[in-house]
Amino acid sequence: MTNEQYAKAMTSDKKAIDNMLRVMDKYGDNKWWLADDVKRMCYFQLQEDSLLIEFEVFHKGVETLLNRGVQTIEFRDLGQLFEEAKTRYNPA
């Protein structure tokens, strides 16, 4: 699946598709949004303001990654969630 196919499968909004493609391009061959490993997927998504995966998957995945319940309001501060994620997961 190409990045464009993926983005079009996620939304029909042209502006959102263009934004998603810009974000995807900076990762080159690291197509983390297609990963089978939800922890890896969410680790990278926490570093982006643009959502590349469905929010429900992201929310549940972050809970798995952090090994705790995460309130929806906590997603207002992705930086804080990412700092916590760095202590629990290493994608290398």
PDB file of C-alpha atoms in Angstrom:
ATOM      1  CA  MET A   1       0.000   0.000   0.000  1.00  0.00           C
ATOM      2  CA  THR A   2       1.366   3.394  -0.942  1.00  0.00           C
ATOM      3  CA  ASN A   3       1.237   6.372   1.392  1.00  0.00           C
ATOM      4  CA  GLU A   4      -1.312   8.018  -0.887  1.00  0.00           C
ATOM      5  CA  GLN A   5      -3.550   4.935  -0.876  1.00  0.00           C
ATOM      6  CA  TYR A   6      -3.342   4.778   2.912  1.00  0.00           C
ATOM      7  CA  ALA A   7      -4.175   8.471   3.347  1.00  0.00           C
ATOM      8  CA  LYS A   8      -7.121   8.225   0.956  1.00  0.00           C
ATOM      9  CA  ALA A   9      -8.409   5.185   2.848  1.00  0.00           C
ATOM     10  CA  MET A  10      -8.330   7.221   6.070  1.00  0.00           C
ATOM     11  CA  THR A  11     -10.101  10.348   4.766  1.00  0.00           C
ATOM     12  CA  SER A  12     -11.472  12.009   1.672  1.00  0.00           C
ATOM     13  CA  ASP A  13     -10.455  15.503   2.818  1.00  0.00           C
ATOM     14  CA  LYS A  14      -7.813  16.784   0.362  1.00  0.00           C
ATOM     15  CA  LYS A  15      -6.138  19.077   2.904  1.00  0.00           C
ATOM     16  CA  ALA A  16      -5.896  16.257   5.455  1.00  0.00           C
ATOM     17  CA  ILE A  17      -4.498  13.882   2.820  1.00  0.00           C
ATOM     18  CA  ASP A  18      -1.833  16.415   1.801  1.00  0.00           C
ATOM     19  CA  ASN A  19      -0.904  16.940   5.446  1.00  0.00           C
ATOM     20  CA  MET A  20      -0.693  13.194   6.098  1.00  0.00           C
ATOM     21  CA  LEU A  21       1.525  12.726   3.044  1.00  0.00           C
ATOM     22  CA  ARG A  22       3.885  15.488   4.250  1.00  0.00           C
ATOM     23  CA  VAL A  23       4.235  13.773   7.620  1.00  0.00           C
ATOM     24  CA  MET A  24       4.682  10.328   6.048  1.00  0.00           C
ATOM     25  CA  ASP A  25       7.363  11.563   3.658  1.00  0.00           C
ATOM     26  CA  LYS A  26       9.682  12.602   6.464  1.00  0.00           C
ATOM     27  CA  TYR A  27       9.827   8.996   7.731  1.00  0.00           C
ATOM     28  CA  GLY A  28      11.104   7.484   4.482  1.00  0.00           C
ATOM     29  CA  ASP A  29      11.022   3.678   4.716  1.00  0.00           C
ATOM     30  CA  ASN A  30       9.870   3.720   8.360  1.00  0.00           C
ATOM     31  CA  LYS A  31       6.159   3.198   7.753  1.00  0.00           C
ATOM     32  CA  TRP A  32       5.283   2.929  11.433  1.00  0.00           C
ATOM     33  CA  TRP A  33       1.582   3.694  10.751  1.00  0.00           C
ATOM     34  CA  LEU A  34       1.381   0.248   9.100  1.00  0.00           C
ATOM     35  CA  ALA A  35       3.174  -1.567  11.935  1.00  0.00           C
ATOM     36  CA  ASP A  36       1.716  -4.692  13.502  1.00  0.00           C
ATOM     37  CA  ASP A  37       3.304  -3.626  16.801  1.00  0.00           C
ATOM     38  CA  VAL A  38       0.827  -1.220  18.410  1.00  0.00           C
ATOM     39  CA  LYS A  39       3.482   0.030  20.849  1.00  0.00           C
ATOM     40  CA  ARG A  40       5.772   1.030  17.977  1.00  0.00           C
ATOM     41  CA  MET A  41       2.896   2.648  16.122  1.00  0.00           C
ATOM     42  CA  CYS A  42       1.834   4.698  19.122  1.00  0.00           C
ATOM     43  CA  TYR A  43       5.395   5.628  20.124  1.00  0.00           C
ATOM     44  CA  PHE A  44       5.864   7.381  16.786  1.00  0.00           C
ATOM     45  CA  GLN A  45       2.318   8.779  16.663  1.00  0.00           C
ATOM     46  CA  LEU A  46       2.948  10.510  19.998  1.00  0.00           C
ATOM     47  CA  GLN A  47       5.629  12.565  18.229  1.00  0.00           C
ATOM     48  CA  GLU A  48       3.201  13.904  15.618  1.00  0.00           C
ATOM     49  CA  ASP A  49       0.444  16.501  15.809  1.00  0.00           C
ATOM     50  CA  SER A  50      -1.176  15.005  12.701  1.00  0.00           C
ATOM     51  CA  LEU A  51      -3.026  11.792  13.386  1.00  0.00           C
ATOM     52  CA  LEU A  52      -2.002   9.026  10.968  1.00  0.00           C
ATOM     53  CA  ILE A  53      -3.877   6.213  12.706  1.00  0.00           C
ATOM     54  CA  GLU A  54      -7.444   5.989  13.969  1.00  0.00           C
ATOM     55  CA  PHE A  55      -7.847   7.711  17.335  1.00  0.00           C
ATOM     56  CA  GLU A  56      -9.421   4.642  18.948  1.00  0.00           C
ATOM     57  CA  VAL A  57      -6.377   2.546  17.973  1.00  0.00           C
ATOM     58  CA  PHE A  58      -4.072   5.317  19.182  1.00  0.00           C
ATOM     59  CA  HIS A  59      -5.846   5.648  22.526  1.00  0.00           C
ATOM     60  CA  LYS A  60      -5.871   1.909  23.275  1.00  0.00           C
ATOM     61  CA  GLY A  61      -2.303   1.582  22.014  1.00  0.00           C
ATOM     62  CA  VAL A  62      -1.018   4.360  24.267  1.00  0.00           C
ATOM     63  CA  GLU A  63      -2.681   2.636  27.213  1.00  0.00           C
ATOM     64  CA  THR A  64      -0.865  -0.566  26.244  1.00  0.00           C
ATOM     65  CA  LEU A  65       2.398   1.302  25.724  1.00  0.00           C
ATOM     66  CA  LEU A  66       2.200   3.065  29.081  1.00  0.00           C
ATOM     67  CA  ASN A  67       0.647   0.093  30.883  1.00  0.00           C
ATOM     68  CA  ARG A  68      -2.065   2.272  32.422  1.00  0.00           C
ATOM     69  CA  GLY A  69      -5.388   3.858  31.639  1.00  0.00           C
ATOM     70  CA  VAL A  70      -5.113   7.151  29.782  1.00  0.00           C
ATOM     71  CA  GLN A  71      -7.868   9.737  30.004  1.00  0.00           C
ATOM     72  CA  THR A  72      -8.814  11.385  26.708  1.00  0.00           C
ATOM     73  CA  ILE A  73      -7.935  14.816  28.116  1.00  0.00           C
ATOM     74  CA  GLU A  74      -4.313  13.663  28.532  1.00  0.00           C
ATOM     75  CA  PHE A  75      -3.923  13.729  24.734  1.00  0.00           C
ATOM     76  CA  ARG A  76      -3.913  17.543  24.970  1.00  0.00           C
ATOM     77  CA  ASP A  77      -0.260  17.220  26.030  1.00  0.00           C
ATOM     78  CA  LEU A  78       1.366  14.733  23.660  1.00  0.00           C
ATOM     79  CA  GLY A  79       4.794  15.845  24.849  1.00  0.00           C
ATOM     80  CA  GLN A  80       4.129  14.643  28.377  1.00  0.00           C
ATOM     81  CA  LEU A  81       2.758  11.317  27.134  1.00  0.00           C
ATOM     82  CA  PHE A  82       5.798  10.929  24.869  1.00  0.00           C
ATOM     83  CA  GLU A  83       8.197  11.610  27.760  1.00  0.00           C
ATOM     84  CA  GLU A  84       6.475   8.844  29.708  1.00  0.00           C
ATOM     85  CA  ALA A  85       6.560   6.549  26.658  1.00  0.00           C
ATOM     86  CA  LYS A  86      10.332   7.037  26.295  1.00  0.00           C
ATOM     87  CA  THR A  87      10.807   5.530  29.753  1.00  0.00           C
ATOM     88  CA  ARG A  88       8.806   2.440  28.813  1.00  0.00           C
ATOM     89  CA  TYR A  89       9.660   1.677  25.191  1.00  0.00           C
ATOM     90  CA  ASN A  90      12.654   1.770  22.857  1.00  0.00           C
ATOM     91  CA  PRO A  91      11.761   1.304  19.176  1.00  0.00           C
ATOM     92  CA  ALA A  92      15.312   0.341  18.153  1.00  0.00           C
TER      93      ALA A  92
END
